Short mmCIF file of C-alpha atoms in Angstrom, two decimals:
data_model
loop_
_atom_site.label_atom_id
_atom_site.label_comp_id
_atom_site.label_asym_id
_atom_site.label_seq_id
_atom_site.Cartn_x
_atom_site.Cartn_y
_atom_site.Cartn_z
CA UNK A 203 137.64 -61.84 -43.07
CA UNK A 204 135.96 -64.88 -42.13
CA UNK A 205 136.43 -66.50 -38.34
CA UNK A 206 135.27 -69.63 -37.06
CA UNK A 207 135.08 -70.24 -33.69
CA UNK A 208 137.65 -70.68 -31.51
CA UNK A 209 136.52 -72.95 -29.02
CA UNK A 210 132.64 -74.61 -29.70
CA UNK A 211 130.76 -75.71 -26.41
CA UNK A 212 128.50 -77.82 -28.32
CA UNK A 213 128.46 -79.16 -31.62
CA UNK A 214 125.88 -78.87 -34.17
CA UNK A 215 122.95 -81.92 -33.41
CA UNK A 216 120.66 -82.68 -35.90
CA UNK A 217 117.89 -80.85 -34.38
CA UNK A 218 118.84 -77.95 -31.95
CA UNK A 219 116.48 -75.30 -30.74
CA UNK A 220 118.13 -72.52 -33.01
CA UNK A 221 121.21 -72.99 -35.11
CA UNK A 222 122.57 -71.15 -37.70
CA UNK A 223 124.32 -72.58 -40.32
CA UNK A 224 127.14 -70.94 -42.42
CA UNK A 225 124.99 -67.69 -42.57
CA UNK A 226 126.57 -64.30 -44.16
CA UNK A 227 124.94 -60.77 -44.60
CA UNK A 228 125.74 -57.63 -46.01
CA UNK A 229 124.19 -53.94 -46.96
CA UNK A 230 124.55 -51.31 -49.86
CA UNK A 231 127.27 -49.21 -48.53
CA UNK A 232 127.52 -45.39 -49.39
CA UNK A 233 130.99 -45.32 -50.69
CA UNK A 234 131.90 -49.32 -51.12
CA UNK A 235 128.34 -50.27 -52.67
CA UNK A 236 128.13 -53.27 -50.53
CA UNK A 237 129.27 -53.95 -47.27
CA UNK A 238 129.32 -57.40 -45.81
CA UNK A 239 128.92 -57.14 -41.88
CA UNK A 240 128.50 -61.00 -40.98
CA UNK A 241 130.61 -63.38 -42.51
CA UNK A 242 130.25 -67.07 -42.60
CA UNK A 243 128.86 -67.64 -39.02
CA UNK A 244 127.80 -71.32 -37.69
CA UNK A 245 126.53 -72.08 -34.06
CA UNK A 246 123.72 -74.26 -32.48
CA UNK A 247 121.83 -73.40 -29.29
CA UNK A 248 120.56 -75.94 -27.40
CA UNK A 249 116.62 -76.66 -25.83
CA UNK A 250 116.63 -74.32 -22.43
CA UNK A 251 120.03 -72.77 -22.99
CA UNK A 252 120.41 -69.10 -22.44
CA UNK A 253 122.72 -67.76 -24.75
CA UNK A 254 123.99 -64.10 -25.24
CA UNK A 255 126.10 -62.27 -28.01
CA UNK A 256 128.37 -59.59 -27.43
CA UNK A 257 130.65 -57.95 -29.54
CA UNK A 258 132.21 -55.01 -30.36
CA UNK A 259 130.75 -51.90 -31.93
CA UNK A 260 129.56 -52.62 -35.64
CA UNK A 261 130.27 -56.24 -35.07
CA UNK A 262 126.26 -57.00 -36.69
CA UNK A 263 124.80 -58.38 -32.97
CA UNK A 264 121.49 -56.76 -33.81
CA UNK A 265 121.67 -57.84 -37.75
CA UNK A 266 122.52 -61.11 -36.21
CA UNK A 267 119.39 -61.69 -34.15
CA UNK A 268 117.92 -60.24 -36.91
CA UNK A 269 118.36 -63.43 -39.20
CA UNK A 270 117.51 -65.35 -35.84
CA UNK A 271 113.74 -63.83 -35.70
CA UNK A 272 113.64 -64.35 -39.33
CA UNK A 273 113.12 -60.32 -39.47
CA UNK A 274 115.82 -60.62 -42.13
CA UNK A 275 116.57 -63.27 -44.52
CA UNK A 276 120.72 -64.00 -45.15
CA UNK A 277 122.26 -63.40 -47.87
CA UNK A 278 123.74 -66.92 -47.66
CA UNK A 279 123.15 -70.03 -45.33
CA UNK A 280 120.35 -70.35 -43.42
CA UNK A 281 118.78 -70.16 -39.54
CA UNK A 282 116.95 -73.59 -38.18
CA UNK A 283 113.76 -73.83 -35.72
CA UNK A 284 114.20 -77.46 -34.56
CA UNK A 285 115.65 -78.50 -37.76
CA UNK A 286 113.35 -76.31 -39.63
CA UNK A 287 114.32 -73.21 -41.48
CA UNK A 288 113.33 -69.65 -40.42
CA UNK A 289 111.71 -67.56 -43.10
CA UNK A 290 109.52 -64.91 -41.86
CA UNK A 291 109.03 -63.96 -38.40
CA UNK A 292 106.69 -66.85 -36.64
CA UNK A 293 105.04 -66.59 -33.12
CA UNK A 294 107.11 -69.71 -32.09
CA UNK A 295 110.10 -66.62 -32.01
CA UNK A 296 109.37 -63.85 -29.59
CA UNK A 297 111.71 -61.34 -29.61
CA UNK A 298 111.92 -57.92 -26.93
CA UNK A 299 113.25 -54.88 -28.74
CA UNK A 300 115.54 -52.13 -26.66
CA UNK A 301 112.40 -49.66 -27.93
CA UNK A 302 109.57 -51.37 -26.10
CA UNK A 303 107.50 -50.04 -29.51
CA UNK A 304 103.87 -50.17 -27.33
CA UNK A 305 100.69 -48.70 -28.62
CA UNK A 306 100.33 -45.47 -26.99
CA UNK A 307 96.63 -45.49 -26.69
CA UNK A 308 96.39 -48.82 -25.19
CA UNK A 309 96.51 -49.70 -21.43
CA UNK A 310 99.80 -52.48 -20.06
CA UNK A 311 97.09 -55.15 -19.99
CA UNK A 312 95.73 -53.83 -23.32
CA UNK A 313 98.95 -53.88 -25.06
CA UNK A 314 99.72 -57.52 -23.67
CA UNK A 315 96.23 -58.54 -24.96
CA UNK A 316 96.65 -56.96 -28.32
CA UNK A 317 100.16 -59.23 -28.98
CA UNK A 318 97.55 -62.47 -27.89
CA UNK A 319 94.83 -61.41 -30.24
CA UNK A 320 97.20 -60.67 -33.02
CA UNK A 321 98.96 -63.94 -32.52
CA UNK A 322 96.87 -66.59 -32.87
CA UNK A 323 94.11 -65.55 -30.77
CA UNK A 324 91.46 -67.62 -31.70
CA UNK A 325 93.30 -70.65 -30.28
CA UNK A 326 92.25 -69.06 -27.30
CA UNK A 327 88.90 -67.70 -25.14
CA UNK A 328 88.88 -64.50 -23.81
CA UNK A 329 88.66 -65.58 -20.32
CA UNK A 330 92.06 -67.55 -20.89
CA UNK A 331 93.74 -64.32 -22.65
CA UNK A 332 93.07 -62.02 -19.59
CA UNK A 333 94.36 -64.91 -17.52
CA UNK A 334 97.54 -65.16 -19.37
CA UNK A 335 98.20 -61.28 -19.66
CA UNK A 336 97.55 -60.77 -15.78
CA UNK A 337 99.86 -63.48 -14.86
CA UNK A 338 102.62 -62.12 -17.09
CA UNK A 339 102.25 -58.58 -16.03
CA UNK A 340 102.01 -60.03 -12.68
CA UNK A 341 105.00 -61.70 -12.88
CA UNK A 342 106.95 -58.55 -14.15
CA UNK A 343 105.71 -56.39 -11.11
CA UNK A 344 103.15 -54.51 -13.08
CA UNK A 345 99.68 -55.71 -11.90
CA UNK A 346 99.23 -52.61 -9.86
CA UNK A 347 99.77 -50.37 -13.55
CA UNK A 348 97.60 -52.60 -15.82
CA UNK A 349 95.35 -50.23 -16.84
CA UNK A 350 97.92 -47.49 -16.99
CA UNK A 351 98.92 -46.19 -20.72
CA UNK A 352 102.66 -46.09 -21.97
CA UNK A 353 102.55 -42.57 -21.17
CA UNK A 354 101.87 -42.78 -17.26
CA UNK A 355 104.50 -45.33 -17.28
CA UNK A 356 108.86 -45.16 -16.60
CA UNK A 357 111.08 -45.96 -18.72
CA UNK A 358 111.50 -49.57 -17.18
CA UNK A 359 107.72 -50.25 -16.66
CA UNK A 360 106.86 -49.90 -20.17
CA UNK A 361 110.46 -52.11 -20.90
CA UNK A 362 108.63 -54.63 -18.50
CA UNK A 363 105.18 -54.20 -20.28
CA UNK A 364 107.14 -55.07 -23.30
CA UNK A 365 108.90 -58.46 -21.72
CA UNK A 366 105.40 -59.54 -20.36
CA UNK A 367 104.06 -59.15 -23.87
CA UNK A 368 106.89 -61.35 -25.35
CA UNK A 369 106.74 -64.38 -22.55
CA UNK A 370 102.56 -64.20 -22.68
CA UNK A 371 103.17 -65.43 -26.27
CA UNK A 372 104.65 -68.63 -24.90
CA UNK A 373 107.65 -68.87 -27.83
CA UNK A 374 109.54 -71.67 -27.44
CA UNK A 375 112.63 -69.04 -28.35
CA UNK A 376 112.95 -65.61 -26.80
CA UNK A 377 115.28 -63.21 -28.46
CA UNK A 378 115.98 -60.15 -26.69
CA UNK A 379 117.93 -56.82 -28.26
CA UNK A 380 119.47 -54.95 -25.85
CA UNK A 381 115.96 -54.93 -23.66
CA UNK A 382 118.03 -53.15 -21.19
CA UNK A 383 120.25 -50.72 -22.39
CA UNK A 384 118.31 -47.66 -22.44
CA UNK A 385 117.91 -48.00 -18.97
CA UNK A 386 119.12 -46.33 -16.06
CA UNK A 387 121.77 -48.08 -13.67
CA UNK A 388 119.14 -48.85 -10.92
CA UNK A 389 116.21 -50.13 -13.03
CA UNK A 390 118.56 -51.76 -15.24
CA UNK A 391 119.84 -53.82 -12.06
CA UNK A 392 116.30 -54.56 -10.63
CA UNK A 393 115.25 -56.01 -14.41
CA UNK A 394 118.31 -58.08 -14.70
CA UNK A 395 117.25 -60.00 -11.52
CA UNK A 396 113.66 -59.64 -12.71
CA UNK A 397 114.74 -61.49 -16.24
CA UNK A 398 117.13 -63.75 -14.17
CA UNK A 399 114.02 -65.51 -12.22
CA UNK A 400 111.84 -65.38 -14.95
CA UNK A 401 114.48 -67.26 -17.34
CA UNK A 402 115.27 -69.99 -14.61
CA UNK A 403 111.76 -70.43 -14.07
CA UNK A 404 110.48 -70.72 -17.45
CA UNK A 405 112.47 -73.67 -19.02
CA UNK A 406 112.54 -71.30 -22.98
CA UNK A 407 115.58 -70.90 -24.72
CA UNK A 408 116.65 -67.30 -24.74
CA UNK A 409 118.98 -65.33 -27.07
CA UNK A 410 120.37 -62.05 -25.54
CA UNK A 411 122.04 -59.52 -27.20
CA UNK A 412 124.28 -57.17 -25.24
CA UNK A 413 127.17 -54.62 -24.68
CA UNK A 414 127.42 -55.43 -21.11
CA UNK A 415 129.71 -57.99 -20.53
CA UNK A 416 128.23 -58.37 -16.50
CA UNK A 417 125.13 -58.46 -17.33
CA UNK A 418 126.07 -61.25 -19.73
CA UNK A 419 127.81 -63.00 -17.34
CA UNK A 420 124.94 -62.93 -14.54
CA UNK A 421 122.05 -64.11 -17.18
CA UNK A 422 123.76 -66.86 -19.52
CA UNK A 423 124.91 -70.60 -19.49
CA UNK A 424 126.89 -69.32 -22.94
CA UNK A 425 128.62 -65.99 -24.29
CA UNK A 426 129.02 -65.98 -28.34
CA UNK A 427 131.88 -63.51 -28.76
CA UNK A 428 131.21 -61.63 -32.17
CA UNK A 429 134.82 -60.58 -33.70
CA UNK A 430 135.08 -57.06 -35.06
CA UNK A 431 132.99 -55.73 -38.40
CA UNK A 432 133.02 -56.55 -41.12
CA UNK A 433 132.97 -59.83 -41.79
CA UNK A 434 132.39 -60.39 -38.57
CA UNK A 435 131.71 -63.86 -37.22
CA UNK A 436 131.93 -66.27 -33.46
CA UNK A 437 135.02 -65.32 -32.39
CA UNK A 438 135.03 -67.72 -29.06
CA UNK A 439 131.99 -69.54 -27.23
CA UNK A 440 132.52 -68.97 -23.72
CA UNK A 441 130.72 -71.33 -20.95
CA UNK A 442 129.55 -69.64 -17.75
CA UNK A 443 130.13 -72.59 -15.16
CA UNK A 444 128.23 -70.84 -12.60
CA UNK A 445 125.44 -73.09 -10.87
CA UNK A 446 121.15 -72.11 -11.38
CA UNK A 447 119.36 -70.68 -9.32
CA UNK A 448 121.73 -67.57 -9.37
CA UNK A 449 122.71 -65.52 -6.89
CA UNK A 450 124.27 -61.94 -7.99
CA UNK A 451 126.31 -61.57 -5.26
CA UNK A 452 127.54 -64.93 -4.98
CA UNK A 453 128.37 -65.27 -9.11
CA UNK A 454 130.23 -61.78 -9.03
CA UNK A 455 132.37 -62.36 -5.60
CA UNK A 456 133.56 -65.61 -8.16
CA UNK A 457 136.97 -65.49 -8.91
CA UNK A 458 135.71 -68.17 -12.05
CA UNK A 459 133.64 -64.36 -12.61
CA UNK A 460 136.53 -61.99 -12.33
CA UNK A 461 138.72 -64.19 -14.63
CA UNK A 462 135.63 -64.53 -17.55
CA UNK A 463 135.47 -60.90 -17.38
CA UNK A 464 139.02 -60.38 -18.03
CA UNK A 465 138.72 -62.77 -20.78
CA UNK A 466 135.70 -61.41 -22.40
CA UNK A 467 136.65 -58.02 -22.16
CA UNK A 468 140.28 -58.59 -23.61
CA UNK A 469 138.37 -60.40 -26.63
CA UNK A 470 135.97 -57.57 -27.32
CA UNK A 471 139.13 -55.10 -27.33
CA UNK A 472 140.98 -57.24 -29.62
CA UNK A 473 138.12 -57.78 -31.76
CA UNK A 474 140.24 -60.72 -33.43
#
């Protein structure tokens, strides 16, 4: 099955921040020898747009951001940085895992530092490294656990160690994979505000993948609906007309909010 999308907010431009273009991918299957779990799937993201994917279970969000990072290559089509195509993971693509994957034997600071160094440190001086690695873990509410190791840290510190590492880089795309979901309810609420005012002030473009059609809601200027596997592809693009800054409160007392969630929840159980 191949779907297009059912309603397009913005149509391809000759240079957006991320598009992708007509890209499929499949897997060797146990039983079918090959299973294709994207089929052909075009949309374009524009310069400071936050835009999240849902869909529903084994509907290839992950294998889709994937192809985004340039972590894997499609099978057909092909992902664009500002008109140019994405071939191997580049530092102008950060990208936050769910697993926060940190070196265990390496303070916050230290693990922030270690992403600079390994990513075109030279282009900086030491003194400007530290700078940039305080101000991100700073900015996450981690200064006071710098020098703290992944193992004296929660669950949602090291999660926030891991989102300061990824904005220190300064990509000019952030993809994020579930960052959240392995998160209790409370932390997961106090990070969602924390990634809220760090997205509206730094003017990136961000690509979200989630389950949680809220938390989609509260963080994006555009939902990609995925349909259901395989084959699956952008089912609708949804614009979130709610106004920046953002308050939570204010967007989810919306009835524009109540009526998007009906929407988006009735396409994730239809799948089609």
């Amino acid at each position: 099955m191949t779907v297009t999308s059912e309603a397009t907010a913005e149509p391809l431009t000759a240079a957006p921040a991320l598009a992708a273009v007509e890209v499929t991918k499949g897997f060797p299957h146990r039983r079918r020898g090959f299973q294709r779990v994207l089929g052909e799937t075009s949309f374009s993201i524009r310069e400071g747009e936050f835009v999240t994917i849902i869909g529903p279970s084994g509907s290839g969000k992950s294998t889709l951001l994937k192809l985004l990072a340039g972590l894997e290559a499609p099978d057909s089509g092909r992902v664009e940085l500002a008109g140019e195509p994405v071939t191997a993971p580049s530092r102008r693509l950060g990208v936050v895992f769910q697993q926060h994957v940190l070196l265990p034997w390496l303070t916050a600071k230290q693990n922030v530092l270690f992403a600079l160094e390994a990513h075109g440190g030279s282009d900086r001086s030491a003194s400007e490294r530290e700078r940039l690695a305080e101000h991100w873990l700073e900015l996450v509410q981690l200064s006071d656990a710098k020098d703290l190791k992944p193992g004296q840290l929660s669950g949602g510190m090291q999660q926030r160690v891991g989102i300061a590492r990824a904005f220190a880089l300064e990509s000019e795309v952030l993809l994020m994979d579930e960052p959240l979901g392995a998160l209790d309810a409370l932390t997961r609420h106090t990070l969602q505000l924390q990634l809220l005012k760090l997205s509206e002030q730094e003017k990136r473009t961000f690509v979200l993948v989630t389950h949680d059609v809220d938390e989609a809601l509260l963080l994006s200027d555009r939902i990609l609906v995925l349909s259901q596997g395989p084959e699956a592809a952008v089912l609708k693009d949804v614009k979130v007309p709610f106004p920046r800054p953002r308050d939570r409160d204010a967007v989810e007392s919306s009835s524009d909010y109540l009526a998007l969630r009906r929407e988006l929840l009735g396409l994730l159980t239809s799948g089609s």
